[in-house]
Short mmCIF file of C-alpha atoms and ligand atoms in Angstrom, two decimals:
data_model
loop_
_atom_site.label_atom_id
_atom_site.label_comp_id
_atom_site.label_asym_id
_atom_site.label_seq_id
_atom_site.Cartn_x
_atom_site.Cartn_y
_atom_site.Cartn_z
CA MET A 1 174.99 305.06 18.86
CA GLU A 2 176.60 303.40 15.80
CA ARG A 3 175.17 299.93 15.26
CA GLU A 4 176.88 297.06 13.46
CA ARG A 5 176.57 297.65 9.76
CA LYS A 6 174.31 295.18 7.98
CA GLY A 7 176.06 295.21 4.61
CA ARG A 8 172.77 295.95 2.88
CA SER A 9 171.46 299.08 1.13
CA ILE A 10 167.88 300.36 1.02
CA VAL A 11 166.74 302.68 -1.66
CA LEU A 12 164.03 305.15 -0.58
CA LEU A 13 161.88 307.36 -2.90
CA PRO A 14 159.83 310.30 -1.45
CA SER A 15 156.92 311.95 -3.08
CA PRO A 16 158.28 315.58 -3.54
CA LEU A 17 156.02 317.33 -1.15
CA GLN A 18 157.08 318.68 2.28
CA GLY A 19 154.73 316.66 4.25
CA HIS A 20 156.04 313.48 2.58
CA ILE A 21 159.79 314.21 2.30
CA ALA A 22 160.32 314.80 5.92
CA PRO A 23 158.87 311.51 7.29
CA LEU A 24 160.63 309.54 4.56
CA LEU A 25 163.97 311.01 5.48
CA GLU A 26 163.18 310.29 9.16
CA LEU A 27 162.45 306.68 8.23
CA ALA A 28 165.76 306.53 6.32
CA ASP A 29 167.56 307.81 9.44
CA ILE A 30 165.92 305.24 11.58
CA LEU A 31 167.01 302.38 9.16
CA PHE A 32 170.49 303.96 8.90
CA SER A 33 170.76 303.79 12.70
CA HIS A 34 169.95 300.09 12.48
CA GLY A 35 172.86 299.39 10.25
CA PHE A 36 171.59 299.73 6.73
CA SER A 37 173.16 301.83 4.06
CA ILE A 38 170.80 304.39 2.66
CA ILE A 39 170.22 305.63 -0.82
CA ILE A 40 167.68 308.39 -1.51
CA THR A 41 166.49 308.46 -5.05
CA HIS A 42 164.38 311.55 -5.89
CA THR A 43 162.88 313.84 -8.51
CA LEU A 44 164.75 317.02 -9.34
CA PHE A 45 161.70 319.07 -8.25
CA ASN A 46 161.83 319.69 -4.62
CA SER A 47 165.16 317.79 -4.04
CA PRO A 48 165.85 317.02 -0.41
CA ASN A 49 168.66 318.92 1.24
CA SER A 50 171.51 316.31 0.76
CA THR A 51 173.96 318.39 2.77
CA ALA A 52 171.95 317.58 6.00
CA TYR A 53 172.49 313.82 5.38
CA PRO A 54 176.22 313.27 4.54
CA HIS A 55 175.75 309.66 5.64
CA PHE A 56 173.36 308.93 2.79
CA THR A 57 173.89 308.49 -1.04
CA PHE A 58 171.58 310.63 -3.20
CA ALA A 59 170.51 309.55 -6.65
CA PRO A 60 168.41 312.08 -8.46
CA PHE A 61 166.46 311.22 -11.69
CA PRO A 62 164.82 313.64 -14.17
CA ASP A 63 161.03 314.24 -13.67
CA GLN A 64 160.23 315.89 -16.91
CA LEU A 65 158.08 318.45 -15.16
CA SER A 66 158.00 321.91 -16.81
CA GLU A 67 158.36 325.06 -14.67
CA SER A 68 154.54 325.63 -14.50
CA GLU A 69 153.93 321.90 -13.68
CA ALA A 70 156.48 321.83 -10.93
CA SER A 71 154.12 323.45 -8.43
CA THR A 72 152.38 322.19 -5.25
CA SER A 73 149.16 324.20 -5.77
CA ASP A 74 147.46 321.08 -7.22
CA PRO A 75 149.42 318.21 -5.38
CA LEU A 76 147.29 315.48 -7.09
CA HIS A 77 147.95 316.73 -10.65
CA LEU A 78 151.71 316.87 -9.70
CA THR A 79 151.62 313.30 -8.36
CA ASN A 80 149.75 312.02 -11.35
CA LEU A 81 152.36 313.68 -13.63
CA ILE A 82 155.14 311.91 -11.84
CA ASN A 83 153.37 308.68 -11.96
CA ILE A 84 152.91 308.90 -15.69
CA ARG A 85 156.29 310.19 -16.68
CA CYS A 86 158.93 308.84 -14.33
CA ALA A 87 159.00 305.15 -14.82
CA PRO A 88 161.80 305.00 -17.46
CA HIS A 89 163.94 307.50 -15.51
CA LEU A 90 163.59 305.55 -12.17
CA THR A 91 164.21 302.25 -13.99
CA ARG A 92 167.48 303.73 -15.37
CA CYS A 93 168.51 305.11 -12.09
CA LEU A 94 167.82 301.91 -10.23
CA SER A 95 169.69 299.79 -12.75
CA LEU A 96 172.72 301.87 -12.35
CA LEU A 97 172.44 301.61 -8.60
CA LEU A 98 171.86 297.80 -8.74
CA SER A 99 174.94 297.25 -10.91
CA ASP A 100 177.15 299.62 -8.84
CA PRO A 101 179.79 297.44 -7.09
CA SER A 102 180.77 300.20 -4.70
CA LEU A 103 177.45 300.04 -2.94
CA ASP A 104 176.23 297.54 -0.45
CA PRO A 105 173.77 295.08 -2.14
CA ILE A 106 170.30 296.60 -2.43
CA ALA A 107 167.64 294.75 -0.42
CA CYS A 108 164.65 296.73 -1.47
CA LEU A 109 163.01 300.00 -2.59
CA ILE A 110 160.75 301.76 -0.05
CA SER A 111 158.60 304.23 -1.93
CA ASP A 112 155.94 306.69 -0.91
CA ALA A 113 152.45 305.15 -1.45
CA ALA A 114 151.42 307.94 -3.72
CA LEU A 115 154.09 306.97 -6.24
CA HIS A 116 152.21 303.83 -7.54
CA PHE A 117 154.39 303.77 -10.77
CA THR A 118 157.19 302.10 -8.72
CA ARG A 119 155.26 298.73 -8.93
CA SER A 120 156.02 298.25 -12.66
CA VAL A 121 159.55 299.53 -12.26
CA CYS A 122 160.41 297.21 -9.37
CA ASP A 123 158.78 294.24 -10.96
CA SER A 124 160.77 294.67 -14.22
CA LEU A 125 164.00 294.82 -12.02
CA HIS A 126 162.94 292.05 -9.74
CA LEU A 127 163.49 294.42 -6.81
CA PRO A 128 161.31 293.84 -3.69
CA ARG A 129 159.16 296.87 -2.97
CA LEU A 130 157.83 298.15 0.41
CA VAL A 131 155.60 301.13 0.64
CA LEU A 132 155.65 304.05 3.05
CA ARG A 133 152.24 305.63 3.96
CA THR A 134 153.13 309.00 5.48
CA GLY A 135 149.53 309.69 6.52
CA GLY A 136 147.62 307.99 9.44
CA ALA A 137 145.99 304.56 9.41
CA SER A 138 142.38 305.83 10.25
CA SER A 139 142.33 308.06 7.14
CA PHE A 140 143.86 305.25 5.09
CA LEU A 141 141.17 302.91 6.11
CA VAL A 142 138.73 305.46 4.65
CA PHE A 143 140.64 305.51 1.39
CA SER A 144 140.54 301.72 1.30
CA LEU A 145 136.78 301.74 1.34
CA PHE A 146 136.36 304.22 -1.44
CA PRO A 147 134.75 301.80 -3.87
CA LEU A 148 132.21 300.75 -1.17
CA LEU A 149 131.57 304.34 -0.19
CA ARG A 150 130.93 305.19 -3.84
CA ARG A 151 128.55 302.22 -4.27
CA ARG A 152 126.53 303.21 -1.20
CA GLY A 153 126.25 306.80 -2.55
CA TYR A 154 128.50 308.66 0.03
CA LEU A 155 130.83 309.61 -2.82
CA PRO A 156 131.33 312.01 -4.55
CA VAL A 157 130.74 314.13 -1.47
CA GLN A 158 127.49 316.16 -1.72
CA GLU A 159 127.46 319.30 0.51
CA CYS A 160 123.76 318.90 1.30
CA ARG A 161 124.35 315.49 2.96
CA GLY A 162 127.25 316.71 5.00
CA GLU A 163 125.61 316.01 8.44
CA GLU A 164 124.62 312.39 7.52
CA ALA A 165 126.51 309.68 9.35
CA VAL A 166 128.68 307.19 7.44
CA ALA A 167 127.38 304.07 9.07
CA GLU A 168 130.34 302.01 7.89
CA LEU A 169 132.85 304.36 9.46
CA PRO A 170 131.75 305.75 12.79
CA PRO A 171 132.18 308.57 14.01
CA LEU A 172 132.58 310.01 10.47
CA LYS A 173 129.90 312.07 8.78
CA VAL A 174 129.81 312.63 5.07
CA LYS A 175 131.48 316.08 5.50
CA ASP A 176 134.53 314.30 7.04
CA LEU A 177 135.18 312.16 3.92
CA PRO A 178 138.42 312.98 2.07
CA LYS A 179 137.90 315.54 -0.75
CA ILE A 180 140.43 317.44 -2.82
CA GLU A 181 140.32 320.58 -4.89
CA THR A 182 141.72 319.49 -8.27
CA LYS A 183 141.37 320.14 -12.00
CA ASP A 184 139.68 316.81 -12.34
CA PRO A 185 137.67 315.54 -9.39
CA GLU A 186 137.18 312.07 -10.88
CA ALA A 187 140.99 311.77 -10.98
CA PHE A 188 141.13 311.74 -7.12
CA TYR A 189 138.93 308.62 -6.96
CA GLU A 190 141.03 306.87 -9.69
CA PHE A 191 144.15 307.90 -7.90
CA VAL A 192 143.08 306.46 -4.60
CA CYS A 193 141.91 303.11 -6.17
CA ARG A 194 145.21 302.77 -8.03
CA MET A 195 147.23 303.60 -4.93
CA MET A 196 145.35 300.95 -3.06
CA ASP A 197 145.88 298.28 -5.72
CA GLU A 198 149.62 298.85 -6.07
CA LEU A 199 150.04 299.06 -2.26
CA LYS A 200 148.35 295.71 -1.84
CA SER A 201 150.74 294.20 -4.33
CA SER A 202 153.80 295.44 -2.39
CA SER A 203 155.61 293.23 0.13
CA GLY A 204 154.69 295.40 3.11
CA VAL A 205 153.40 298.74 4.32
CA ILE A 206 155.22 301.05 6.79
CA TRP A 207 153.18 303.56 8.81
CA ASN A 208 154.22 306.68 10.73
CA THR A 209 151.70 305.94 13.59
CA TYR A 210 151.70 303.67 16.49
CA GLU A 211 149.38 300.83 17.60
CA GLU A 212 147.94 302.44 20.74
CA LEU A 213 146.71 305.51 18.90
CA GLU A 214 145.09 303.70 15.83
CA SER A 215 144.55 300.23 16.99
CA SER A 216 141.04 299.95 15.44
CA ALA A 217 142.09 301.05 11.94
CA LEU A 218 145.37 299.04 12.04
CA GLY A 219 143.42 295.94 12.97
CA LYS A 220 140.98 296.33 10.10
CA LEU A 221 143.77 297.07 7.64
CA THR A 222 145.61 294.02 8.78
CA LEU A 223 142.48 291.91 8.10
CA GLU A 224 141.99 293.53 4.69
CA PHE A 225 145.51 293.39 3.42
CA SER A 226 147.22 290.11 3.00
CA ILE A 227 150.75 291.80 3.36
CA PRO A 228 152.50 292.67 6.59
CA ILE A 229 152.01 296.14 7.99
CA TYR A 230 154.57 297.97 10.21
CA PRO A 231 153.40 300.84 12.33
CA ILE A 232 156.70 302.04 13.72
CA GLY A 233 155.95 305.75 14.39
CA PRO A 234 156.18 308.34 15.64
CA PHE A 235 159.26 308.56 13.38
CA HIS A 236 160.48 311.83 14.70
CA LYS A 237 160.73 310.50 18.30
CA HIS A 238 163.11 307.63 17.44
CA VAL A 239 166.58 308.19 18.84
CA THR A 240 168.89 307.82 15.82
CA SER A 241 172.57 308.50 15.00
CA GLY A 242 171.52 310.89 12.23
CA SER A 243 170.01 314.26 11.86
CA LEU A 244 166.22 313.99 12.40
CA SER A 245 164.10 316.96 11.31
CA SER A 246 166.43 318.13 8.55
CA GLY A 247 163.84 317.35 5.91
CA ALA A 248 162.56 320.86 5.64
CA LEU A 249 162.55 322.48 2.30
CA MET A 250 162.25 325.95 3.85
CA ILE A 251 164.66 327.50 6.35
CA PRO A 252 162.84 327.92 9.81
CA ASP A 253 162.86 331.38 11.46
CA GLU A 254 164.42 330.71 14.90
CA SER A 255 163.40 334.15 16.15
CA CYS A 256 160.31 332.64 17.60
CA ILE A 257 162.11 330.71 20.20
CA PRO A 258 163.47 333.63 22.13
CA TRP A 259 159.99 335.26 21.75
CA LEU A 260 158.32 332.11 23.20
CA ASP A 261 160.77 332.20 26.07
CA THR A 262 159.21 335.48 27.20
CA LYS A 263 155.75 333.92 27.57
CA GLU A 264 153.94 332.11 30.36
CA PRO A 265 153.66 328.35 30.25
CA ASN A 266 150.63 327.14 28.16
CA SER A 267 149.77 330.65 27.16
CA VAL A 268 150.61 330.77 23.51
CA VAL A 269 148.44 329.59 20.45
CA TYR A 270 150.68 328.28 17.78
CA VAL A 271 149.04 328.58 14.23
CA SER A 272 150.32 326.90 11.16
CA PHE A 273 148.57 325.18 8.15
CA GLY A 274 151.50 323.17 6.82
CA SER A 275 153.06 323.41 3.36
CA ILE A 276 150.15 323.31 0.88
CA VAL A 277 146.90 324.80 2.31
CA ALA A 278 145.99 328.23 0.95
CA VAL A 279 143.57 330.77 2.36
CA THR A 280 141.88 333.83 0.81
CA LYS A 281 142.70 337.40 1.78
CA ARG A 282 139.28 337.66 3.65
CA GLU A 283 140.06 334.48 5.54
CA LEU A 284 143.46 335.82 6.61
CA VAL A 285 141.87 338.98 7.98
CA GLU A 286 139.20 336.90 9.88
CA MET A 287 142.07 334.75 11.30
CA ALA A 288 143.92 337.89 12.38
CA TRP A 289 140.95 339.46 14.23
CA GLY A 290 140.01 336.15 15.73
CA LEU A 291 143.47 335.76 17.21
CA ALA A 292 143.56 339.36 18.32
CA ASP A 293 140.16 339.26 19.93
CA SER A 294 141.08 335.98 21.88
CA LYS A 295 143.58 338.09 23.81
CA GLN A 296 145.98 335.10 23.83
CA PRO A 297 149.58 335.49 22.69
CA PHE A 298 150.02 333.77 19.37
CA LEU A 299 152.79 332.66 17.10
CA TRP A 300 151.49 332.54 13.48
CA VAL A 301 153.25 330.93 10.39
CA VAL A 302 152.24 332.85 7.39
CA ARG A 303 154.11 330.97 4.64
CA PRO A 304 154.71 332.88 1.39
CA GLY A 305 151.93 331.20 -0.78
CA LEU A 306 149.53 330.75 2.07
CA VAL A 307 147.44 333.68 0.96
CA THR A 308 146.06 333.41 -2.56
CA GLY A 309 146.88 336.37 -4.63
CA SER A 310 149.09 338.12 -2.04
CA PRO A 311 152.79 337.72 -1.34
CA TRP A 312 152.65 337.75 2.46
CA LEU A 313 150.80 339.86 4.97
CA GLU A 314 149.66 342.60 2.66
CA ALA A 315 146.00 341.90 3.21
CA LEU A 316 146.14 342.68 6.95
CA PRO A 317 145.20 346.29 8.03
CA ASP A 318 148.15 348.59 8.27
CA GLY A 319 150.08 348.36 11.62
CA PHE A 320 148.02 345.28 12.71
CA ILE A 321 150.87 343.33 14.24
CA GLU A 322 152.43 346.35 15.85
CA SER A 323 149.09 347.28 17.34
CA LEU A 324 149.19 343.99 19.41
CA GLY A 325 152.12 345.22 21.49
CA GLY A 326 154.17 342.01 21.28
CA ARG A 327 151.21 339.61 21.75
CA GLY A 328 151.63 338.33 18.24
CA HIS A 329 154.63 337.08 16.41
CA VAL A 330 154.55 336.10 12.66
CA VAL A 331 157.03 334.03 10.81
CA LYS A 332 157.35 332.56 7.37
CA TRP A 333 158.37 329.13 8.48
CA ALA A 334 158.79 327.88 12.03
CA PRO A 335 161.02 325.16 13.64
CA GLN A 336 157.73 323.30 14.32
CA GLY A 337 159.25 320.53 16.48
CA ARG A 338 160.98 323.04 18.81
CA VAL A 339 157.81 325.23 18.93
CA LEU A 340 155.34 322.42 19.89
CA SER A 341 157.71 321.19 22.58
CA HIS A 342 158.18 324.60 24.09
CA PRO A 343 156.43 324.94 27.49
CA ALA A 344 154.88 328.30 26.42
CA VAL A 345 152.78 326.65 23.68
CA GLY A 346 149.26 325.77 24.98
CA ALA A 347 147.42 324.99 21.78
CA PHE A 348 148.03 324.32 18.02
CA TRP A 349 145.53 325.83 15.46
CA THR A 350 146.18 323.37 12.71
CA HIS A 351 144.91 322.16 9.34
CA ASN A 352 145.51 318.60 10.55
CA GLY A 353 147.99 317.31 8.03
CA TRP A 354 149.07 313.99 9.51
CA ASN A 355 152.62 315.22 10.42
CA SER A 356 151.29 318.18 12.36
CA THR A 357 148.66 316.04 14.09
CA LEU A 358 151.11 313.48 15.19
CA GLU A 359 153.71 316.10 16.19
CA SER A 360 151.12 317.84 18.36
CA ILE A 361 150.01 314.60 20.03
CA CYS A 362 153.69 313.69 20.75
CA GLU A 363 154.17 316.92 22.67
CA GLY A 364 150.87 316.74 24.50
CA VAL A 365 149.48 319.94 22.83
CA PRO A 366 145.72 319.98 22.22
CA MET A 367 144.52 321.30 18.84
CA ILE A 368 142.08 323.79 17.29
CA CYS A 369 141.27 321.81 14.12
CA MET A 370 140.53 323.45 10.80
CA PRO A 371 141.04 320.73 8.16
CA CYS A 372 140.97 321.62 4.49
CA PHE A 373 141.33 318.63 2.18
CA ALA A 374 142.21 315.00 1.79
CA ASP A 375 143.13 313.05 4.92
CA GLN A 376 142.99 316.18 7.08
CA LYS A 377 139.19 315.92 7.64
CA VAL A 378 139.47 312.43 9.01
CA ASN A 379 142.50 313.35 11.14
CA ALA A 380 140.49 316.32 12.61
CA LYS A 381 137.56 314.19 13.40
CA TYR A 382 139.68 311.70 15.16
CA ALA A 383 141.47 314.44 17.13
CA SER A 384 138.25 316.01 18.30
CA GLU A 385 135.93 313.10 18.73
CA VAL A 386 137.94 309.91 19.22
CA TRP A 387 141.18 311.06 20.93
CA LYS A 388 139.34 314.13 22.44
CA VAL A 389 142.34 316.42 22.20
CA GLY A 390 140.88 319.07 19.96
CA VAL A 391 137.92 321.34 19.00
CA GLN A 392 136.86 321.69 15.38
CA LEU A 393 136.12 325.15 13.93
CA GLY A 394 133.19 325.49 11.37
CA LYS A 395 133.76 325.42 7.69
CA GLU A 396 133.85 329.18 7.21
CA ILE A 397 136.70 331.05 8.86
CA GLU A 398 134.88 333.77 10.92
CA ARG A 399 136.50 335.90 13.61
CA GLY A 400 133.89 335.22 16.32
CA GLU A 401 134.21 331.38 15.84
CA VAL A 402 137.92 331.64 15.87
CA GLU A 403 137.89 333.53 19.22
CA LYS A 404 135.39 331.04 20.68
CA GLY A 405 137.48 328.05 19.59
CA ILE A 406 140.62 329.42 21.15
CA LYS A 407 138.92 330.29 24.37
CA ARG A 408 137.45 326.89 24.65
CA ILE A 409 140.89 325.41 24.67
CA MET A 410 142.91 328.03 26.43
CA VAL A 411 140.53 329.28 29.03
CA GLU A 412 137.70 326.81 29.74
CA ASP A 413 137.58 323.57 31.65
CA GLU A 414 137.05 321.35 28.50
CA GLY A 415 140.47 322.77 27.35
CA LYS A 416 142.08 321.38 30.61
CA ALA A 417 140.61 318.00 30.11
CA MET A 418 141.90 317.93 26.47
CA ARG A 419 145.35 318.98 27.67
CA GLU A 420 145.37 316.06 30.24
CA ARG A 421 144.25 313.61 27.58
CA ALA A 422 146.97 315.02 25.11
CA LEU A 423 149.60 314.31 27.84
CA GLN A 424 148.41 310.76 28.11
CA LEU A 425 148.73 310.29 24.38
CA LYS A 426 152.24 311.84 24.67
CA GLU A 427 153.21 309.32 27.28
CA GLU A 428 151.87 306.39 25.07
CA ALA A 429 153.78 307.67 22.16
CA SER A 430 156.96 307.71 24.11
CA LEU A 431 156.37 304.19 25.69
CA CYS A 432 155.75 302.51 22.34
CA LEU A 433 159.32 303.33 21.19
CA LYS A 434 161.02 301.90 24.29
CA GLN A 435 162.24 298.37 24.57
CA GLY A 436 159.20 295.96 24.30
CA GLY A 437 156.99 298.77 23.05
CA SER A 438 154.61 298.24 20.10
CA SER A 439 156.56 300.35 17.57
CA ARG A 440 159.88 298.86 18.67
CA ARG A 441 158.49 295.40 18.09
CA SER A 442 157.16 296.43 14.62
CA LEU A 443 160.52 297.79 13.75
CA ASP A 444 162.27 294.62 14.65
CA ARG A 445 159.78 292.76 12.36
CA LEU A 446 160.48 295.20 9.53
CA ILE A 447 164.19 294.80 9.85
CA THR A 448 163.86 290.99 9.73
CA HIS A 449 161.64 291.39 6.70
CA ILE A 450 164.13 293.70 4.84
CA LEU A 451 167.05 291.33 5.62
CA SER A 452 165.03 288.51 4.05
CA CYS A 453 164.43 290.49 0.87
CA ASN A 454 166.36 289.10 -2.19
CA SER A 455 167.01 291.51 -5.04
CA ASN A 456 168.75 290.33 -8.18
CA ARG A 457 172.24 291.31 -7.01
CA GLN A 458 172.89 289.50 -3.75
C1 LIG B 1 150.59 317.18 3.26
C2 LIG B 1 149.04 317.09 3.34
O1 LIG B 1 148.46 318.36 3.29
C3 LIG B 1 148.65 316.29 4.57
O2 LIG B 1 147.18 316.28 4.48
C4 LIG B 1 149.18 314.99 4.50
O3 LIG B 1 148.78 314.33 5.75
C5 LIG B 1 150.71 315.04 4.41
O4 LIG B 1 151.09 315.78 3.37
P1 LIG B 1 151.17 319.35 4.81
O5 LIG B 1 149.99 320.00 4.37
O6 LIG B 1 152.53 320.05 4.53
O7 LIG B 1 151.32 317.77 4.23
O8 LIG B 1 150.92 319.11 6.42
P2 LIG B 1 151.71 318.18 7.43
O9 LIG B 1 151.54 316.75 7.18
O10 LIG B 1 151.21 318.75 8.75
O11 LIG B 1 153.26 318.47 7.29
C6 LIG B 1 153.78 319.66 7.47
C7 LIG B 1 155.26 319.50 8.03
O12 LIG B 1 155.95 320.70 7.88
C8 LIG B 1 155.17 319.15 9.47
O13 LIG B 1 156.25 318.03 9.71
C9 LIG B 1 155.69 320.31 10.15
O14 LIG B 1 156.42 320.07 11.35
C10 LIG B 1 156.51 321.05 9.19
N1 LIG B 1 156.34 322.55 9.39
C11 LIG B 1 155.22 323.23 9.07
C12 LIG B 1 157.48 323.19 9.85
O15 LIG B 1 158.48 322.64 10.13
N2 LIG B 1 157.36 324.56 9.96
C13 LIG B 1 156.32 325.21 9.76
O16 LIG B 1 156.30 326.49 9.85
C14 LIG B 1 155.18 324.63 9.20
#
């Protein structure tokens, strides 16, 4: 449905990582469908697919990343480089946009929370700035308490204290606190603190979550931040006039849909670890045997780059997939939205990136949780112990544990209870977007906020 145009543009800036680009483009589509003109400004590295969005204007700027720097193997290092190098390039790009008479006047910039350099750029141009946090609110609450957690000795995380409860953040234990493998571990702490400072100085934060799912964290964040917050998710479930889910950097292999069509309802385990996580060859083999021994059909995304030191499936025993007689299907990238909503899918073995976690909840699919880094550990803890829609696997990937985890969800009674609970969450996710629902009300507030923004060319 085409709404009345508002005669205002919004510029949006994604962090150039798959898990960040897709939700930002979904947000852009939501705002477009509410009458705003959309300009996407972006780094040249991991440029979004502009052909999928003919209704948007795209404004790239140079990122100064060398070929070796332009890699997602250390996302923190990559993000830090962008924060250090891109201010003059974004300033130039925004100045041109602000003075372009062919565009609707620009109301504000909405940038990914990770790109904290945007504060100084926007201040220098007198351009109002809102921030999009693509992760969940519960994990963000943990990030907001990093200085306190450090003072109380929980950070940096010490493996030997993993089972200790974090009294300030129930039900988290020390092992659930965000951690990241990076060249410089101290840089993670500094990055989080900087992100928090720059976010608090923005004029509002938008979240891809919904009130009913994360009310406790959202309530605490509202008290802590003196700026408005807008939980308007799940983004991908808004009905828009645009092309949701076109934010993929990789082309999905649709062959898995007819394969799923041949399977019984709730019988298939879908396995995917998102766009960044890597596993060793040994872990790939343990995963494969765990899946095989579970005797459940499985659809497995093995993205090129998933296995460290191996192009794709080379580490598996010869003829492994063939030996399963059609019970296993492997693709390099799946149309995840269509997969999770397919009736054959009964569980999602996930790394608990926020997008995957939310997508699973929205389709009522329980999870086998295997978090790896950053917010994923908090998301997994919430999925298993707060929302009770998942089981967590141990830290080491081991075939017996994998088989047991799959059976708990697919075969045993506790799995049935999780599926019922997941269906309740799905229902809530759908209701919050309807007229009068919590996310609809937040979106109305957000639109009013954006319309009240005054940039220097009105
Ligand atoms: C990253 C971080 O790892 C994560 O912790 C943070 O919450 C967001 O940024 P990523 O690891 O890629 O993201 O995971 P996730 O957030 O789950 O995003 C992956 C996206 O890719 C999802 O939207 C998913 O639908 C999509 N996807 C994944 C596919 O479309 N096909 C696939 O085969 C795999």
